[in-house]
Structure formats: C-alpha cells, structure tokens
Amino acid sequence: GENLPAEIRDRLLEHTGTRAVGPFEFSLDLLDGGPQVVVAAGQTDAALTLQAVGEGAALHLVRYDYDAGADRVPVLDRLVLDVRLPFPVAEARAFSPDGRLVAAAEPAADGRARVTLGDAGVYGIVHLVAGAAR
C-alpha cells in the first residue's frame, strides 16, 4: 500500500480489522476468525476466492491437479469445504463450463457453512445464496 496517498494508507492501518506484519510474516493464523475456507474432506491443488454478490457470495474454484498422462485436470468426485460467511447459506447453486459441477450447503460448526462439491472439473462457481439472519 505504499503507493496509496498517506491519508488512505493511514486510515487502513488504523482500522480495527487491520494487522500490519512484515513481508514474510503473513500467516493464516493472523486472520480474525481464522481461515475463511477450510478443506473438511477431500484433497485438491486449487485456488479459490469468495466474492460478495447481491444475494450472498460467489465461491470461485480453479483446480491445478494436472495429470500429464491424461493431459487434463481430472474431475474430482467430492470436495467438502467449511466456509465462514457473515450470513447463513440457504442454497448452493453450482455453475461450471461443462455443467457437471454440483453443490450442496448445510450448517457446520462455528456458524460456518459446509459446502459439498461433486464432479468438480478445472473451474467452477458456487453461488452461496444468503438465508435469514442468524
């Protein structure tokens, strides 16, 4: 953030949710509430992000489990994620280029949502639709 104007940088650094650490000192343990997404069951090499959308959040999943022999990322039968969100999840809607991705959500420990994915290819989006307030 050194490229930001001083007044913006100062506001960010003074925010109660901000913790400043050195360039190689970041750890998921530093996050308030811990990691936002935890793999509860299954295994994959992936990147994911959560984006706020009008009716909840969109979970974007990109998998990197490349199989050189098959020259593709094989479909993953099942992956279970515990996701921390500021709302309960009423529904999970899956979208993928091949249309095969399936998703379901249910309450999990600590107010998280347990999101179960099936037939996950190289890329997919899960719309986590917000339910009634907790």
mmCIF file of C-alpha atoms in Angstrom:
data_model
loop_
_atom_site.group_PDB
_atom_site.id
_atom_site.type_symbol
_atom_site.label_atom_id
_atom_site.label_comp_id
_atom_site.label_asym_id
_atom_site.label_seq_id
_atom_site.Cartn_x
_atom_site.Cartn_y
_atom_site.Cartn_z
ATOM 1 C CA GLY A 1 0.000 0.000 0.000
ATOM 2 C CA GLU A 2 2.993 2.319 -0.156
ATOM 3 C CA ASN A 3 1.662 3.639 -3.472
ATOM 4 C CA LEU A 4 -1.518 4.918 -1.771
ATOM 5 C CA PRO A 5 -1.987 8.512 -0.635
ATOM 6 C CA ALA A 6 -0.917 8.915 3.011
ATOM 7 C CA GLU A 7 -4.438 9.673 4.285
ATOM 8 C CA ILE A 8 -5.839 6.461 2.775
ATOM 9 C CA ARG A 9 -2.899 4.353 3.958
ATOM 10 C CA ASP A 10 -3.241 5.802 7.478
ATOM 11 C CA ARG A 11 -6.995 5.046 7.556
ATOM 12 C CA LEU A 12 -6.313 1.444 6.515
ATOM 13 C CA LEU A 13 -3.566 0.956 9.086
ATOM 14 C CA GLU A 14 -5.720 2.438 11.864
ATOM 15 C CA HIS A 15 -8.739 0.235 11.066
ATOM 16 C CA THR A 16 -9.574 -2.257 13.843
ATOM 17 C CA GLY A 17 -9.509 -5.152 11.357
ATOM 18 C CA THR A 18 -6.010 -4.359 10.102
ATOM 19 C CA ARG A 19 -2.853 -6.029 11.320
ATOM 20 C CA ALA A 20 0.463 -4.921 9.829
ATOM 21 C CA VAL A 21 3.213 -7.539 9.507
ATOM 22 C CA GLY A 22 6.488 -7.772 7.642
ATOM 23 C CA PRO A 23 6.691 -9.004 4.041
ATOM 24 C CA PHE A 24 7.326 -12.659 5.003
ATOM 25 C CA GLU A 25 5.407 -12.789 8.281
ATOM 26 C CA PHE A 26 1.890 -13.432 6.986
ATOM 27 C CA SER A 27 0.120 -16.494 8.362
ATOM 28 C CA LEU A 28 -3.487 -17.641 8.136
ATOM 29 C CA ASP A 29 -3.443 -17.738 11.939
ATOM 30 C CA LEU A 30 -3.344 -13.926 11.886
ATOM 31 C CA LEU A 31 -6.766 -13.674 10.262
ATOM 32 C CA ASP A 32 -9.571 -12.625 12.579
ATOM 33 C CA GLY A 33 -11.662 -15.788 12.934
ATOM 34 C CA GLY A 34 -9.022 -17.941 11.223
ATOM 35 C CA PRO A 35 -9.076 -19.026 7.596
ATOM 36 C CA GLN A 36 -12.287 -18.201 5.758
ATOM 37 C CA VAL A 37 -12.288 -21.540 3.921
ATOM 38 C CA VAL A 38 -11.051 -24.874 5.275
ATOM 39 C CA VAL A 39 -10.982 -28.201 3.424
ATOM 40 C CA ALA A 40 -13.041 -30.545 5.616
ATOM 41 C CA ALA A 41 -12.815 -33.628 3.363
ATOM 42 C CA GLY A 42 -11.099 -34.422 0.100
ATOM 43 C CA GLN A 43 -7.933 -33.133 -1.453
ATOM 44 C CA THR A 44 -7.063 -30.896 -4.375
ATOM 45 C CA ASP A 45 -4.490 -28.394 -5.553
ATOM 46 C CA ALA A 46 -6.673 -25.348 -6.071
ATOM 47 C CA ALA A 47 -7.136 -21.644 -5.715
ATOM 48 C CA LEU A 48 -10.418 -20.193 -4.595
ATOM 49 C CA THR A 49 -11.884 -16.854 -3.780
ATOM 50 C CA LEU A 50 -15.125 -15.563 -2.343
ATOM 51 C CA GLN A 51 -16.785 -12.524 -3.853
ATOM 52 C CA ALA A 52 -19.764 -10.701 -2.374
ATOM 53 C CA VAL A 53 -22.712 -10.708 -4.766
ATOM 54 C CA GLY A 54 -26.220 -9.294 -4.456
ATOM 55 C CA GLU A 55 -27.841 -12.353 -2.892
ATOM 56 C CA GLY A 56 -24.874 -13.804 -0.988
ATOM 57 C CA ALA A 57 -21.417 -14.813 -2.176
ATOM 58 C CA ALA A 58 -19.812 -16.470 -5.178
ATOM 59 C CA LEU A 59 -17.135 -19.063 -4.487
ATOM 60 C CA HIS A 60 -14.775 -19.368 -7.487
ATOM 61 C CA LEU A 61 -12.721 -22.566 -7.651
ATOM 62 C CA VAL A 62 -9.783 -23.148 -10.026
ATOM 63 C CA ARG A 63 -8.128 -26.577 -9.778
ATOM 64 C CA TYR A 64 -4.495 -27.259 -10.696
ATOM 65 C CA ASP A 65 -4.411 -31.068 -10.316
ATOM 66 C CA TYR A 66 -2.990 -31.507 -13.818
ATOM 67 C CA ASP A 67 -2.467 -35.112 -14.938
ATOM 68 C CA ALA A 68 0.273 -35.039 -17.599
ATOM 69 C CA GLY A 69 -0.523 -38.570 -18.810
ATOM 70 C CA ALA A 70 -4.162 -37.713 -19.451
ATOM 71 C CA ASP A 71 -3.293 -34.112 -20.446
ATOM 72 C CA ARG A 72 -6.100 -32.709 -18.326
ATOM 73 C CA VAL A 73 -7.291 -31.919 -14.814
ATOM 74 C CA PRO A 74 -9.321 -34.973 -13.814
ATOM 75 C CA VAL A 75 -12.802 -34.479 -12.412
ATOM 76 C CA LEU A 76 -12.855 -34.558 -8.614
ATOM 77 C CA ASP A 77 -15.667 -36.719 -7.249
ATOM 78 C CA ARG A 78 -16.061 -34.949 -3.891
ATOM 79 C CA LEU A 79 -14.645 -31.980 -2.023
ATOM 80 C CA VAL A 80 -16.061 -30.623 1.245
ATOM 81 C CA LEU A 81 -15.316 -27.063 2.360
ATOM 82 C CA ASP A 82 -16.200 -25.269 5.588
ATOM 83 C CA VAL A 83 -16.774 -21.628 4.665
ATOM 84 C CA ARG A 84 -17.050 -18.707 7.095
ATOM 85 C CA LEU A 85 -19.564 -16.127 5.862
ATOM 86 C CA PRO A 86 -21.429 -13.268 7.550
ATOM 87 C CA PHE A 87 -24.761 -14.943 6.772
ATOM 88 C CA PRO A 88 -26.320 -18.414 6.836
ATOM 89 C CA VAL A 89 -26.462 -20.166 3.470
ATOM 90 C CA ALA A 90 -29.940 -21.104 2.268
ATOM 91 C CA GLU A 91 -28.889 -22.652 -1.032
ATOM 92 C CA ALA A 92 -25.831 -23.513 -3.126
ATOM 93 C CA ARG A 93 -26.093 -23.148 -6.909
ATOM 94 C CA ALA A 94 -23.280 -24.656 -8.976
ATOM 95 C CA PHE A 95 -22.028 -23.410 -12.346
ATOM 96 C CA SER A 96 -19.238 -24.861 -14.479
ATOM 97 C CA PRO A 97 -18.273 -24.772 -18.163
ATOM 98 C CA ASP A 98 -19.259 -28.414 -18.664
ATOM 99 C CA GLY A 99 -22.383 -28.158 -16.471
ATOM 100 C CA ARG A 100 -21.339 -31.127 -14.316
ATOM 101 C CA LEU A 101 -20.437 -29.359 -11.053
ATOM 102 C CA VAL A 102 -22.901 -29.997 -8.231
ATOM 103 C CA ALA A 103 -23.003 -28.292 -4.846
ATOM 104 C CA ALA A 104 -24.915 -28.505 -1.596
ATOM 105 C CA ALA A 105 -24.663 -26.454 1.601
ATOM 106 C CA GLU A 106 -25.626 -27.097 5.199
ATOM 107 C CA PRO A 107 -24.770 -25.514 8.555
ATOM 108 C CA ALA A 108 -21.408 -26.503 10.046
ATOM 109 C CA ALA A 109 -19.516 -25.820 13.274
ATOM 110 C CA ASP A 110 -18.949 -22.249 14.480
ATOM 111 C CA GLY A 111 -21.653 -20.822 12.231
ATOM 112 C CA ARG A 112 -19.826 -21.816 9.070
ATOM 113 C CA ALA A 113 -21.456 -23.331 6.012
ATOM 114 C CA ARG A 114 -20.368 -26.799 4.936
ATOM 115 C CA VAL A 115 -20.247 -26.787 1.145
ATOM 116 C CA THR A 116 -20.015 -30.162 -0.583
ATOM 117 C CA LEU A 117 -18.889 -30.158 -4.200
ATOM 118 C CA GLY A 118 -19.185 -33.045 -6.629
ATOM 119 C CA ASP A 119 -17.925 -33.596 -10.177
ATOM 120 C CA ALA A 120 -15.552 -30.625 -9.893
ATOM 121 C CA GLY A 121 -13.579 -30.027 -13.067
ATOM 122 C CA VAL A 122 -10.902 -27.436 -13.671
ATOM 123 C CA TYR A 123 -13.175 -24.461 -12.902
ATOM 124 C CA GLY A 124 -16.484 -23.732 -11.235
ATOM 125 C CA ILE A 125 -18.501 -21.158 -9.368
ATOM 126 C CA VAL A 126 -20.841 -21.839 -6.475
ATOM 127 C CA HIS A 127 -23.405 -19.164 -5.680
ATOM 128 C CA LEU A 128 -23.952 -19.324 -1.932
ATOM 129 C CA VAL A 129 -27.389 -17.768 -1.521
ATOM 130 C CA ALA A 130 -27.912 -15.947 1.764
ATOM 131 C CA GLY A 131 -30.680 -17.149 4.048
ATOM 132 C CA ALA A 132 -32.369 -15.481 7.007
ATOM 133 C CA ALA A 133 -30.138 -13.666 9.504
ATOM 134 C CA ARG A 134 -28.721 -15.681 12.373
#
